[in-house]
Coordinates of C-alpha atoms in Angstrom, one line a residue:
M1 CA -20.3 -35.6 15.3
S2 CA -17.1 -34.3 16.8
E3 CA -16.1 -30.6 16.5
R4 CA -13.5 -29.7 13.9
A5 CA -10.1 -29.2 15.4
H6 CA -8.7 -25.7 14.9
T7 CA -5.0 -25.3 14.2
T8 CA -2.5 -22.5 13.4
R9 CA 0.7 -22.8 11.4
T10 CA 1.7 -19.2 12.2
G11 CA 3.3 -19.6 15.6
T12 CA 3.2 -20.7 19.2
S13 CA 5.2 -20.3 22.4
T14 CA 6.1 -22.3 25.5
T15 CA 7.9 -21.4 28.7
D16 CA 11.3 -21.5 26.9
S17 CA 10.7 -21.4 23.2
V18 CA 8.9 -19.7 20.3
R19 CA 8.1 -21.5 17.1
V20 CA 7.2 -19.7 13.9
R21 CA 6.0 -21.7 10.8
G22 CA 8.2 -24.6 11.7
H23 CA 11.3 -22.6 12.7
D24 CA 12.8 -21.9 16.1
M25 CA 12.6 -18.1 16.4
I26 CA 15.5 -17.7 18.8
N27 CA 18.0 -19.9 16.9
D28 CA 16.7 -19.9 13.3
L29 CA 15.2 -16.4 12.8
V30 CA 16.4 -13.7 15.2
G31 CA 19.6 -12.1 13.9
R32 CA 19.4 -14.1 10.6
Y33 CA 16.4 -12.4 8.8
S34 CA 15.3 -8.8 8.4
Y35 CA 11.9 -7.4 9.2
T36 CA 11.1 -7.4 5.4
E37 CA 12.1 -11.0 5.0
M38 CA 10.0 -12.0 8.0
L39 CA 7.0 -10.0 6.7
Y40 CA 7.3 -11.9 3.4
F41 CA 7.8 -15.2 5.1
L42 CA 4.7 -14.9 7.4
T43 CA 2.6 -13.7 4.4
C44 CA 3.8 -15.9 1.6
G45 CA 4.9 -19.0 3.5
S46 CA 8.5 -19.0 2.1
F47 CA 11.5 -16.8 2.5
P48 CA 12.0 -14.3 -0.3
T49 CA 14.9 -14.2 -2.7
P50 CA 17.3 -11.3 -2.4
P51 CA 15.7 -9.5 -5.5
Q52 CA 12.3 -10.0 -3.9
V53 CA 13.5 -8.4 -0.7
R54 CA 14.9 -5.4 -2.5
V55 CA 11.6 -4.9 -4.4
L56 CA 9.5 -5.3 -1.3
D57 CA 11.8 -3.0 0.7
A58 CA 11.4 -0.3 -2.0
C59 CA 7.6 -0.7 -1.9
I60 CA 7.5 -0.4 1.9
V61 CA 9.7 2.7 2.0
T62 CA 7.7 4.4 -0.8
L63 CA 4.5 4.2 1.2
M64 CA 6.0 5.0 4.5
E65 CA 5.8 8.8 4.3
H66 CA 3.9 11.3 2.1
G67 CA 3.7 14.5 4.2
L68 CA 0.6 15.8 6.0
T69 CA -1.8 13.2 4.5
P70 CA -5.2 12.5 6.2
S71 CA -3.6 9.6 8.1
A72 CA -0.8 11.9 9.4
V73 CA -3.2 14.7 10.3
I74 CA -5.5 12.3 12.2
S75 CA -2.5 10.8 14.1
R76 CA -1.4 14.3 15.1
L77 CA -4.9 15.3 16.3
M78 CA -5.1 12.1 18.4
A79 CA -1.6 12.5 19.7
D80 CA -2.6 16.0 21.0
S81 CA -5.8 14.6 22.4
V82 CA -4.4 11.6 24.2
P83 CA -0.6 12.2 24.4
E84 CA -0.1 9.4 26.8
E85 CA -1.4 6.7 24.4
P86 CA 0.9 6.5 21.3
Q87 CA -0.9 3.4 20.0
V88 CA -4.2 5.3 19.8
A89 CA -2.7 8.0 17.6
I90 CA -1.0 5.5 15.2
A91 CA -4.0 3.2 15.1
A92 CA -6.4 6.1 14.4
G93 CA -4.2 7.3 11.5
L94 CA -4.1 3.8 10.0
L95 CA -7.9 3.8 9.8
A96 CA -7.6 6.4 6.9
I97 CA -5.9 3.9 4.7
G98 CA -8.4 2.6 2.2
S99 CA -9.9 2.9 -1.3
V100 CA -8.8 6.6 -1.6
Y101 CA -5.5 6.9 0.2
A102 CA -2.6 4.4 0.2
G103 CA -4.9 1.4 0.0
T104 CA -5.6 1.3 -3.7
T105 CA -2.7 -1.1 -4.3
E106 CA -4.9 -4.2 -4.1
S107 CA -7.5 -2.7 -6.5
C108 CA -4.9 -2.1 -9.2
A109 CA -3.4 -5.6 -8.6
T110 CA -6.9 -7.2 -8.9
L111 CA -7.4 -5.3 -12.2
L112 CA -4.1 -6.6 -13.5
Q113 CA -4.9 -10.1 -12.5
E114 CA -8.3 -9.8 -14.3
I115 CA -6.4 -8.7 -17.5
A116 CA -4.0 -11.6 -17.2
E117 CA -6.9 -14.1 -16.8
R118 CA -8.8 -12.6 -19.8
E119 CA -5.6 -12.7 -21.9
A120 CA -5.1 -16.4 -21.0
K121 CA -8.6 -17.1 -22.4
G122 CA -7.6 -15.5 -25.7
E123 CA -9.4 -12.2 -25.4
R124 CA -8.0 -9.3 -27.4
D125 CA -7.7 -5.5 -26.8
I126 CA -8.5 -6.0 -23.1
H127 CA -6.6 -2.9 -22.0
R128 CA -8.5 -0.7 -24.4
T129 CA -11.8 -2.2 -23.4
I130 CA -11.2 -1.7 -19.7
A131 CA -9.9 1.9 -20.2
R132 CA -12.9 2.9 -22.3
A133 CA -15.3 1.3 -19.8
Y134 CA -13.9 3.4 -16.9
A135 CA -13.9 6.5 -19.0
A136 CA -17.5 6.0 -20.1
Q137 CA -18.5 5.7 -16.4
R138 CA -16.3 8.6 -15.4
K139 CA -14.7 6.3 -12.8
P140 CA -11.1 6.6 -11.7
V141 CA -8.9 3.7 -12.9
P142 CA -7.2 2.0 -9.9
G143 CA -3.5 2.9 -9.9
F144 CA -3.9 6.0 -12.0
G145 CA -4.0 9.7 -11.3
H146 CA -2.7 11.7 -8.3
G147 CA -3.8 14.9 -6.6
T148 CA -0.3 16.2 -6.0
H149 CA 2.1 14.6 -8.4
K150 CA 1.4 15.9 -11.9
P151 CA 2.0 15.2 -14.8
D152 CA 3.8 12.1 -13.3
D153 CA 4.3 10.5 -10.0
P154 CA 8.1 10.7 -9.4
R155 CA 8.0 7.5 -7.3
T156 CA 6.8 5.3 -10.1
P157 CA 9.8 5.4 -12.4
R158 CA 12.1 4.7 -9.5
L159 CA 10.1 1.7 -8.4
F160 CA 10.1 0.3 -12.0
E161 CA 13.9 0.9 -12.1
I162 CA 14.4 -1.1 -9.0
A163 CA 12.2 -3.9 -10.3
R164 CA 14.1 -4.0 -13.6
D165 CA 17.5 -4.0 -11.9
N166 CA 16.3 -7.0 -9.8
G167 CA 14.7 -9.1 -12.6
C168 CA 11.2 -8.4 -11.3
H169 CA 10.0 -6.3 -14.2
G170 CA 7.7 -8.8 -15.8
A171 CA 4.3 -9.3 -17.3
F172 CA 2.3 -7.4 -14.7
V173 CA 4.4 -4.3 -15.0
A174 CA 4.2 -4.6 -18.8
S175 CA 0.4 -4.9 -18.5
L176 CA 0.2 -1.8 -16.3
L177 CA 2.3 0.2 -18.9
A178 CA 0.1 -1.0 -21.7
L179 CA -3.0 0.1 -19.7
Q180 CA -1.5 3.5 -19.2
V181 CA -1.4 4.1 -23.0
E182 CA -5.1 3.1 -23.3
V183 CA -6.1 5.1 -20.2
D184 CA -4.6 8.3 -21.6
Q185 CA -6.3 7.7 -24.9
A186 CA -9.7 6.9 -23.4
F187 CA -9.7 9.9 -21.0
G188 CA -8.2 12.3 -23.5
R189 CA -5.5 13.4 -21.1
H190 CA -2.4 12.0 -19.4
L191 CA -3.1 10.2 -16.1
T192 CA 0.1 9.2 -14.2
I193 CA 0.6 5.7 -12.9
N194 CA 0.7 6.5 -9.2
A195 CA 2.9 4.8 -6.6
T196 CA 0.2 2.5 -5.4
G197 CA -0.5 1.3 -8.9
A198 CA 3.2 0.6 -9.5
I199 CA 3.4 -1.2 -6.1
G200 CA 0.4 -3.3 -7.0
A201 CA 2.2 -4.6 -10.1
L202 CA 5.5 -5.1 -8.3
L203 CA 3.9 -7.0 -5.4
L204 CA 2.3 -9.3 -8.0
E205 CA 5.7 -9.8 -9.6
I206 CA 7.2 -11.0 -6.3
K207 CA 4.2 -13.2 -5.7
V208 CA 2.5 -11.4 -2.7
P209 CA -1.2 -12.4 -2.3
V210 CA -3.6 -9.6 -3.2
A211 CA -5.3 -10.2 0.1
A212 CA -2.2 -9.0 1.9
M213 CA -1.5 -5.9 -0.1
R214 CA -3.5 -3.4 1.8
A215 CA -2.1 -4.8 5.0
F216 CA 1.4 -4.1 3.6
S217 CA 0.3 -0.5 3.1
V218 CA -0.8 -0.4 6.7
V219 CA 2.5 -1.9 7.9
S220 CA 4.5 0.7 5.9
R221 CA 2.5 3.7 6.9
A222 CA 2.6 2.8 10.6
G223 CA 6.4 3.4 10.6
G224 CA 5.9 6.9 9.0
L225 CA 3.2 7.8 11.6
V226 CA 5.7 7.2 14.4
G227 CA 7.7 10.1 13.1
H228 CA 4.6 12.3 13.0
L229 CA 3.8 11.3 16.5
L230 CA 7.2 12.2 17.9
E231 CA 7.2 15.5 16.1
E232 CA 3.8 16.4 17.3
Q233 CA 4.9 15.9 20.9
S234 CA 7.4 18.8 20.5
Q235 CA 5.7 21.0 17.9
H236 CA 2.0 20.7 18.7
S237 CA 0.9 21.3 15.1
A238 CA -2.5 19.7 15.8
R239 CA -3.5 23.0 17.5
A240 CA -2.7 24.8 14.3
I241 CA -4.7 22.3 12.2
W242 CA -7.6 22.7 14.6
A243 CA -7.4 26.5 14.4
A244 CA -7.3 26.4 10.6
A245 CA -10.5 24.3 10.5
K246 CA -12.3 26.7 12.8
R247 CA -11.1 29.6 10.7
D248 CA -11.8 28.3 7.2
I249 CA -14.9 26.1 7.7
R250 CA -17.6 28.6 8.5
Y251 CA -20.9 27.8 10.2
T252 CA -24.1 28.5 8.2
E253 CA -27.7 27.8 8.8
E254 CA -28.4 27.7 5.0
P255 CA -29.3 24.2 3.7

């Protein structure tokens, strides 16, 4: 039995050319397409429409920077520790993107897909059922709530506005808004749709695979961390962060 041949459709290079998904990079792609368009192309297999580009651009910009988040703090500490290796600082910061910070987009999108599938089967009151189930288990609903932005995440309305202006405000956004009503009711208080929740709905609207969504968050935040890295080189705030930890986290021998 012969071994299966392994292939790639993503890209290849020779001594005088680079091919990317059937296109000549030098003559077909460079200077013709933006970074956002190429990100979509490499992920989805087709070039995005102008409205899809505007929505994806908005999502990437939204997640690029959010102050001294754990990822930024980690990058600054690493930049202070190994200043000659910028890739180490950025890579270390990106490791903080996950189910708590910035990486919840895919969880919200998965939930919205589940709702759509159950609706297609004729199930009723799905949003209410899901909201009550999370409330009963005292579990956070993916895409809802924020530690800083209360009562509402100011980024979310702007993202929905851009989606609406570009004809990408469809069934998934409507489903997320319907879920918000039921979440507030089930939890007995208002929980904002946060930016990652809104982005989950928008990326579904422009047909980005759920499997790529956390990677998109990583790509976005990497750009923001470059700014923190450069600022750290001149301000050395990592030393202040370290000093604050030593001052405020006290040693004790009590269990």
